[in-house]
Structures are given as C-alpha cells and as structure tokens.
Coordinates of C-alpha atoms in Angstrom, one line a residue:
M1 CA -0.7 -9.1 26.0
K2 CA 2.4 -8.7 23.8
I3 CA 2.2 -8.2 20.0
L4 CA 5.2 -8.3 17.8
T5 CA 4.5 -6.5 14.5
V6 CA 6.5 -7.5 11.5
L7 CA 7.0 -4.7 8.8
G8 CA 9.0 -4.6 5.6
A9 CA 7.9 -1.6 3.5
R10 CA 7.0 1.9 3.8
P11 CA 3.3 1.4 3.1
Q12 CA 3.0 -1.1 5.8
F13 CA 4.4 1.3 8.4
I14 CA 1.6 3.7 7.3
K15 CA -1.1 1.1 7.8
A16 CA 0.5 0.0 11.1
A17 CA 0.6 3.6 12.3
A18 CA -3.1 3.8 12.6
V19 CA -3.3 0.3 14.4
S20 CA -0.2 1.2 16.7
N21 CA -2.0 4.5 17.7
T22 CA -5.1 2.5 18.8
F23 CA -2.9 -0.3 20.5
A24 CA -1.3 2.6 22.5
Q25 CA -4.6 3.5 23.9
Y26 CA -5.0 0.0 25.5
H27 CA -3.0 -0.4 28.9
T28 CA -3.2 -4.3 28.4
I29 CA -1.3 -4.1 25.1
K30 CA 2.4 -3.9 24.5
E31 CA 3.6 -3.6 21.0
I32 CA 7.0 -4.3 19.6
L33 CA 7.8 -3.1 16.0
L34 CA 10.3 -5.3 13.8
H35 CA 11.4 -4.0 10.5
T36 CA 13.0 -6.6 8.2
G37 CA 14.5 -3.9 6.1
Q38 CA 13.0 -5.4 2.8
H39 CA 12.5 -1.9 1.4
Y40 CA 15.2 0.5 2.1
D41 CA 13.7 4.1 1.8
N42 CA 15.6 7.2 2.3
N43 CA 12.4 8.8 3.4
M44 CA 12.1 6.6 6.4
S45 CA 13.9 8.9 8.5
D46 CA 13.1 10.5 11.9
V47 CA 10.6 12.8 10.4
F48 CA 8.8 9.9 8.8
F49 CA 8.2 8.3 12.2
E50 CA 7.4 11.7 13.7
E51 CA 4.7 12.3 11.1
L52 CA 3.2 8.9 11.9
G53 CA 3.4 9.4 15.6
I54 CA 5.0 6.0 16.2
P55 CA 8.7 5.1 17.6
K56 CA 11.3 3.8 15.3
P57 CA 11.3 -0.1 15.2
A58 CA 12.8 -1.9 18.2
Y59 CA 14.5 -4.3 15.7
N60 CA 15.8 -3.6 12.1
L61 CA 17.1 -6.8 10.5
G62 CA 18.5 -4.9 7.4
I63 CA 17.5 -7.7 5.0
G64 CA 16.7 -6.4 1.5
G65 CA 17.4 -7.0 -2.0
G66 CA 18.4 -10.2 -3.8
L67 CA 16.1 -13.0 -5.0
H68 CA 12.9 -13.8 -3.3
G69 CA 14.0 -17.1 -1.8
A70 CA 17.2 -15.7 -0.3
M71 CA 15.5 -12.7 1.0
T72 CA 12.5 -14.6 2.6
G73 CA 14.9 -17.2 4.0
A74 CA 17.1 -14.7 5.6
Q75 CA 14.2 -12.7 7.1
L76 CA 12.7 -16.1 8.3
A77 CA 15.8 -16.8 10.3
G78 CA 16.2 -13.4 11.6
I79 CA 12.6 -13.1 12.8
E80 CA 12.8 -16.5 14.4
E81 CA 15.7 -15.5 16.6
I82 CA 13.7 -12.3 17.9
L83 CA 10.5 -14.4 18.4
L84 CA 12.4 -16.7 20.7
K85 CA 13.9 -13.8 22.7
E86 CA 10.5 -11.8 23.0
T87 CA 8.0 -14.7 23.1
P88 CA 5.1 -12.6 22.0
D89 CA 1.4 -13.7 22.3
W90 CA 0.8 -12.7 18.7
V91 CA 2.6 -11.9 15.6
L92 CA 0.8 -9.3 13.5
V93 CA 1.6 -9.0 9.7
Y94 CA 0.2 -6.8 7.1
G95 CA -0.4 -7.2 3.4
D96 CA 1.6 -9.4 1.0
T97 CA 5.3 -8.7 1.0
N98 CA 8.0 -11.2 1.5
S99 CA 8.2 -10.0 5.1
T100 CA 4.6 -10.7 5.6
L101 CA 5.2 -14.4 4.6
A102 CA 8.5 -14.7 6.5
G103 CA 6.8 -13.3 9.8
A104 CA 3.9 -15.6 9.4
L105 CA 6.1 -18.7 8.8
A106 CA 8.4 -17.9 11.7
A107 CA 5.6 -17.5 14.0
T108 CA 3.6 -20.6 13.0
K109 CA 6.6 -22.9 13.2
L110 CA 7.1 -21.6 16.8
H111 CA 3.4 -22.2 17.5
I112 CA 2.7 -18.4 18.1
P113 CA -0.6 -17.2 16.7
V114 CA -0.6 -15.1 13.6
A115 CA -2.8 -12.2 12.8
H116 CA -3.1 -11.1 9.2
V117 CA -4.3 -7.7 8.4
E118 CA -5.6 -7.2 4.8
A119 CA -6.6 -10.9 4.6
G120 CA -8.5 -12.2 1.8
L121 CA -7.3 -10.0 -1.0
R122 CA -7.0 -11.7 -4.3
S123 CA -5.8 -10.7 -7.9
F124 CA -6.2 -14.3 -9.2
N125 CA -2.8 -13.7 -10.9
R126 CA -0.2 -16.3 -9.6
K127 CA 2.6 -14.8 -11.4
M128 CA 2.5 -12.1 -8.8
P129 CA 4.7 -12.9 -5.8
E130 CA 2.3 -10.9 -3.6
E131 CA -0.5 -13.3 -4.5
I132 CA 1.5 -16.3 -3.3
N133 CA 2.5 -14.5 -0.1
R134 CA -1.1 -13.4 0.8
I135 CA -2.6 -16.9 0.0
V136 CA 0.1 -18.7 2.1
T137 CA -0.2 -16.3 4.9
D138 CA -4.0 -16.5 5.1
H139 CA -3.8 -20.3 5.3
I140 CA -1.5 -20.3 8.3
S141 CA -3.1 -17.4 10.2
T142 CA -5.1 -17.7 13.5
A143 CA -6.9 -14.3 13.1
L144 CA -7.8 -13.1 9.5
F145 CA -8.9 -9.4 9.3
A146 CA -10.5 -8.9 6.0
P147 CA -11.2 -5.3 4.7
T148 CA -14.2 -6.1 2.5
A149 CA -17.1 -8.4 2.0
T150 CA -15.3 -9.5 -1.3
A151 CA -12.3 -10.5 0.8
M152 CA -14.4 -12.4 3.2
Q153 CA -16.1 -14.3 0.3
H154 CA -12.6 -15.3 -1.0
L155 CA -11.6 -16.7 2.4
A156 CA -14.9 -18.7 2.6
N157 CA -14.2 -19.8 -1.0
E158 CA -10.9 -21.4 0.0
G159 CA -12.3 -23.2 3.0
L160 CA -10.9 -21.2 5.8
P161 CA -12.9 -21.4 9.2
T162 CA -15.5 -18.7 9.5
E163 CA -14.6 -18.2 13.2
L164 CA -11.2 -17.2 12.3
C165 CA -12.3 -14.5 9.7
H166 CA -13.4 -11.0 10.8
Q167 CA -14.6 -8.2 8.4
V168 CA -13.2 -5.2 10.2
G169 CA -12.9 -2.6 7.3
D170 CA -9.7 -1.2 5.9
V171 CA -7.0 0.2 8.2
M172 CA -5.8 2.4 5.4
Y173 CA -9.1 4.3 5.8
D174 CA -8.3 4.6 9.5
A175 CA -4.9 6.1 8.6
A176 CA -6.6 8.3 5.9
L177 CA -8.9 9.9 8.5
L178 CA -6.1 10.2 11.1
F179 CA -3.6 11.8 8.8
G180 CA -5.6 13.6 6.2
E181 CA -6.2 16.6 8.5
R182 CA -2.7 16.5 9.7
A183 CA -1.5 16.8 6.0
K184 CA -3.6 19.9 5.6
Q185 CA -2.0 21.5 8.5
H186 CA 1.6 20.6 7.8
S187 CA 2.2 20.0 4.2
T188 CA 3.2 22.8 1.8
I189 CA 3.7 20.6 -1.3
I190 CA 1.0 22.2 -3.5
N191 CA 2.5 25.6 -3.3
Q192 CA 6.1 24.2 -3.5
L193 CA 5.3 22.7 -6.9
D194 CA 3.2 25.6 -8.1
L195 CA 0.2 23.5 -8.5
R196 CA -3.4 24.5 -8.6
A197 CA -5.9 22.2 -6.7
G198 CA -8.1 20.1 -9.0
E199 CA -5.9 20.9 -12.1
Y200 CA -3.3 18.3 -12.2
I201 CA -2.9 14.5 -12.7
L202 CA -0.9 12.7 -10.1
T203 CA 0.9 9.4 -11.1
T204 CA 2.9 6.7 -9.5
I205 CA 4.6 3.7 -11.2
H206 CA 6.6 1.2 -9.5
R207 CA 5.3 -2.4 -10.2
A208 CA 7.8 -4.7 -11.8
E209 CA 5.0 -5.7 -14.3
N210 CA 5.3 -2.2 -15.7
T211 CA 8.8 -0.9 -15.0
D212 CA 10.5 -4.3 -16.1
N213 CA 8.5 -4.3 -19.5
L214 CA 9.9 -1.7 -21.6
Q215 CA 6.9 -1.9 -24.0
R216 CA 4.4 -1.3 -21.2
L217 CA 6.6 1.3 -19.7
Q218 CA 6.8 3.2 -22.8
T219 CA 3.1 2.9 -23.5
I220 CA 2.6 4.6 -19.9
L221 CA 5.1 7.4 -20.7
Q222 CA 3.4 8.2 -24.1
S223 CA 0.0 8.3 -22.7
L224 CA 1.2 10.6 -19.8
Q225 CA 2.9 12.8 -22.4
E226 CA -0.3 13.0 -24.5
V227 CA -2.5 13.9 -21.5
S228 CA -0.3 16.5 -20.2
S229 CA -1.2 18.7 -23.0
R230 CA -4.6 18.9 -21.2
L231 CA -3.6 18.8 -17.6
P232 CA 0.0 18.9 -16.0
V233 CA 1.2 15.6 -14.7
V234 CA 3.1 15.3 -11.5
W235 CA 5.2 12.1 -10.9
P236 CA 7.0 11.3 -7.8
V237 CA 9.4 8.8 -9.3
H238 CA 10.5 5.7 -7.4
P239 CA 14.4 5.5 -7.6
R240 CA 14.3 2.2 -9.3
T241 CA 11.9 3.5 -12.0
R242 CA 14.0 6.6 -12.5
K243 CA 17.1 4.5 -13.1
L244 CA 15.2 2.4 -15.7
L245 CA 14.1 5.6 -17.5
E246 CA 17.5 6.9 -17.6
Q247 CA 19.3 3.6 -18.5
N248 CA 16.9 3.1 -21.5
G249 CA 16.7 6.7 -22.8
L250 CA 13.0 7.0 -22.0
R251 CA 13.1 10.4 -20.3
K252 CA 13.0 12.1 -23.6
L253 CA 9.5 10.8 -24.4
L254 CA 8.1 13.3 -21.5
G255 CA 7.9 17.0 -22.1
S256 CA 8.0 19.8 -19.6
Q257 CA 4.3 19.2 -18.6
V258 CA 5.2 16.0 -17.0
Q259 CA 7.0 17.0 -13.8
L260 CA 9.3 14.3 -12.4
I261 CA 9.9 14.8 -8.6
D262 CA 11.7 12.8 -6.0
P263 CA 9.6 10.6 -3.6
V264 CA 7.8 12.7 -1.3
G265 CA 6.8 12.0 2.5
Y266 CA 3.6 10.6 3.5
L267 CA 1.8 13.8 4.5
D268 CA 2.8 15.4 1.1
M269 CA 1.6 12.5 -0.7
L270 CA -1.8 12.7 0.9
M271 CA -2.1 16.3 -0.1
L272 CA -1.2 15.6 -3.7
E273 CA -3.8 12.9 -3.7
Q274 CA -6.4 15.0 -2.0
H275 CA -6.2 17.8 -4.5
A276 CA -5.6 15.9 -7.9
A277 CA -8.1 15.9 -10.7
L278 CA -7.1 12.3 -11.4
V279 CA -4.7 9.6 -10.1
A280 CA -3.0 7.2 -12.4
T281 CA -1.2 4.5 -10.5
D282 CA -0.2 0.8 -10.3
S283 CA -0.1 1.0 -6.6
G284 CA -2.7 -0.9 -4.5
G285 CA -2.7 1.6 -1.7
V286 CA -2.9 4.8 -3.7
Q287 CA -6.0 3.4 -5.4
K288 CA -7.8 3.3 -2.2
E289 CA -6.4 6.6 -1.0
A290 CA -7.7 8.3 -4.2
F291 CA -11.1 6.8 -3.3
F292 CA -11.0 8.0 0.3
Y293 CA -10.6 11.6 -0.9
Q294 CA -13.3 11.1 -3.7
V295 CA -10.7 11.5 -6.5
P296 CA -11.1 9.2 -9.6
C297 CA -8.4 6.8 -10.3
V298 CA -7.0 4.9 -13.4
T299 CA -5.1 1.7 -12.4
L300 CA -2.4 0.9 -14.9
R301 CA -2.5 -2.9 -14.6
D302 CA -4.3 -5.9 -16.0
E303 CA -6.2 -6.4 -12.8
T304 CA -6.9 -4.8 -9.3
E305 CA -7.7 -6.4 -5.9
W306 CA -10.0 -3.5 -5.2
V307 CA -12.8 -4.5 -7.5
E308 CA -15.6 -2.8 -5.6
L309 CA -14.0 0.5 -6.6
V310 CA -14.2 -0.5 -10.3
A311 CA -17.8 -1.7 -9.8
A312 CA -18.8 1.6 -8.2
G313 CA -17.1 3.8 -11.1
W314 CA -14.3 5.2 -9.0
N315 CA -11.4 3.2 -10.5
Y316 CA -10.8 2.4 -14.1
L317 CA -8.6 -0.4 -15.3
A318 CA -6.2 0.5 -18.2
P319 CA -3.8 -2.3 -19.0
P320 CA -0.8 -0.5 -20.6
I321 CA -0.9 -2.3 -23.9
S322 CA -2.1 0.5 -26.1
T323 CA -1.2 4.1 -25.8
T324 CA -4.5 5.0 -27.5
S325 CA -6.7 3.1 -25.0
V326 CA -4.7 4.3 -21.9
T327 CA -5.0 7.9 -23.0
K328 CA -8.6 7.5 -23.8
T329 CA -9.3 6.1 -20.3
L330 CA -7.2 8.8 -18.6
L331 CA -9.0 11.6 -20.3
S332 CA -12.4 10.2 -19.8
A333 CA -11.7 9.6 -16.0
V334 CA -10.7 13.1 -15.2
K335 CA -13.1 14.5 -12.6
S336 CA -15.5 11.8 -13.1
Q337 CA -17.6 10.7 -10.2
G338 CA -18.6 7.3 -9.0
T339 CA -21.5 5.8 -7.1
P340 CA -21.4 6.9 -3.4
V341 CA -20.3 3.5 -1.6
Q342 CA -18.6 2.8 1.7
P343 CA -17.0 -0.7 1.2
Y344 CA -14.1 -0.1 3.7
G345 CA -15.8 0.3 7.0
N346 CA -16.3 3.4 9.1
G347 CA -12.7 4.1 10.3
S348 CA -12.8 2.0 13.3
S349 CA -10.8 -1.0 11.9
S350 CA -7.9 -0.7 14.3
S351 CA -10.3 -0.8 17.4
Q352 CA -11.9 -3.9 16.0
I353 CA -8.6 -5.7 15.4
A354 CA -7.4 -4.8 19.0
N355 CA -10.8 -6.2 20.5
V356 CA -10.6 -9.4 18.5
L357 CA -6.9 -10.1 19.6
L358 CA -7.7 -9.4 23.2
A359 CA -10.8 -11.5 23.2
T360 CA -9.2 -14.3 21.2
L361 CA -6.2 -14.5 23.6

C-alpha cells in the first residue's frame, strides 16, 4: 500500500512523525512525504528531521505566502501533478491548513481516497480560515480519524457516515510519548536560559486574530508584563510576531522579566512545556502538549477546539480584550490542577490509523 502524506507546516510534521514511525514498522506500507512549503521555517533543517527520526520530504513544492486563494490554488495544481506521477492508494492529510485542503481536493478530483487525521474538530468560528479548511476536508474524506468523542459527535451532527469515522485518539499524544523522553536526554534549554523548573511561564503568540489586532496584542503584552513581576515569562517569538512588535513600538511594554527568545526546536519546546508553571498560548497544539505534561494552560483566544480540557479544569479561556481579566486568569491558573481525564486515547493512535487504512483498502 502506497500512502502519500501532504504536509505544509512544522506542527504537521511533528504529528506525522509519530504516524510515519509507525508506518515504517509495516512492511506492507510505503509512505511518501510531500511538503507544500506553506510555512517556511528556518528550524526545519536537517537537525529537525533528525530529531523526529523521519527523512526529509521526497517533494517540496515551495509554495507559501500570498492570499489564501492563490496559495491553495497553486498547491492544488502542484499536488495534482505529483499524484498523477505517484498514483498512491491513499492521500493522508493532517489538521486544517491550506495544504490540508489542497491535498484533499487534489486527491478527491482524481478519485484517490483521502484520510484526514484530526477530523471533527470545530471552533464554530467561520471567520477562521482553518474552520473552513477542516469542514470541507472532512466532507470529502474517505477515512476520518477523530481524536476525541466530541469530534466524533461533530461529525455525526453533520451527517457524515458513521462507517467512515474512527475515534483513534490524538496522534499528538503519541508524539508526546515518543519524543518527551528524548527531549529529557538531549535538550539543555532549561540551563541555557537559566530557568528553574516550575518557576516560569511559557508563552507563544502567533495567530492573526491576536497579532493583527493591535488592541488584543497590546492587552496580551500588558498582561504578560504584569504577571512577570510574580514569575518570569519565556516567549519564543514567531518571526512575524517579532516584526509586528518592532514595527508598532510594542517591545517597550515588556520589562526584563519577559524574556523574548528566537523560535526553538521541537525537543527544546517540549522541555520548556514540561517544566513550566503555566503555559499561555493561542496555539492549538501547545494547549494539548501542556495537558500531556500536566501543566495548566491559559488559551488567549475567544474559543478553543479542545473543550474537554476546559471542562476538566486544565485549560482556561482568556479572550485578550481586558488586561485585568487576562492577568487575573493567568495568576489564578498558575500551578492549578485539573480533574484527572484521558480524552485523547492511550498513545496508540498511529497504529489504529495504519490498521484502518490497511483494512479499508
């Protein structure tokens, strides 16, 4: 069985690493990796792929930047050419990027079955491009791999056939188990930054809803500055976010206790997450990774797809519209403990995906 996996962003490679490691254990599965180039990331060097234990992609389209329509259209054309050349049995896509949608559309129009990992996630905010991408991809997929019972219910509510939907757990949990110990063995980031375990806040901010809205961004910065008087803040800054801070003179809002650093590698990020007193983020993946390591998280958005973590008290929503409310939520969440839950499976998601694909074919 030949599987062509379409990837477009660094987080997707991390998810795919767990699945690809599993595929490699099946002599009946051949996987080909295709990178659309949607997110150009300097950290995606040879070292990045060595950390993940996967080869560099066989194809890199180099298509990134620009408006959504132009990007998705160019990716669609590029992927189609490779599908005609490789004629895979399955096209596998992850998540909700433009690359996800382009891969699913290209395969469907060539009558190649599509497998969607992270199916059924919904924010119910259709202003998010990701929401449109995930809905369309789900409705044209042949195998839908949902991470949670909530995601399965969303698919049922939309009338998708139950025989196509499979609750397999979350591949990010597989990755956390696979790479968490490796991070402890190889990462020295805690010592490099002179941090003390359990005595700092880790933050990441990159979503356009926060970075492109100066009022929201300023609210986040002021809140980080206020809480840094209690606990130092470490912030690996996305290049685009750093540029916006500098262009708008916002860096001056942050004192010396908010440490801005360059983006870090995957293993270093896992170490920072594991040893934080609190994670404050607008990233979907970082929310879950914090939970995997039993670290409380504040999500700096109006909503989250991972509602089960909010219900269990591991995740707190803090829309960045008021400095007072965000600061209060951050301080109250530090070192808090949620209810013991296991909504994302037992770490066998990748094996379940492989078995379903083989059985379905």
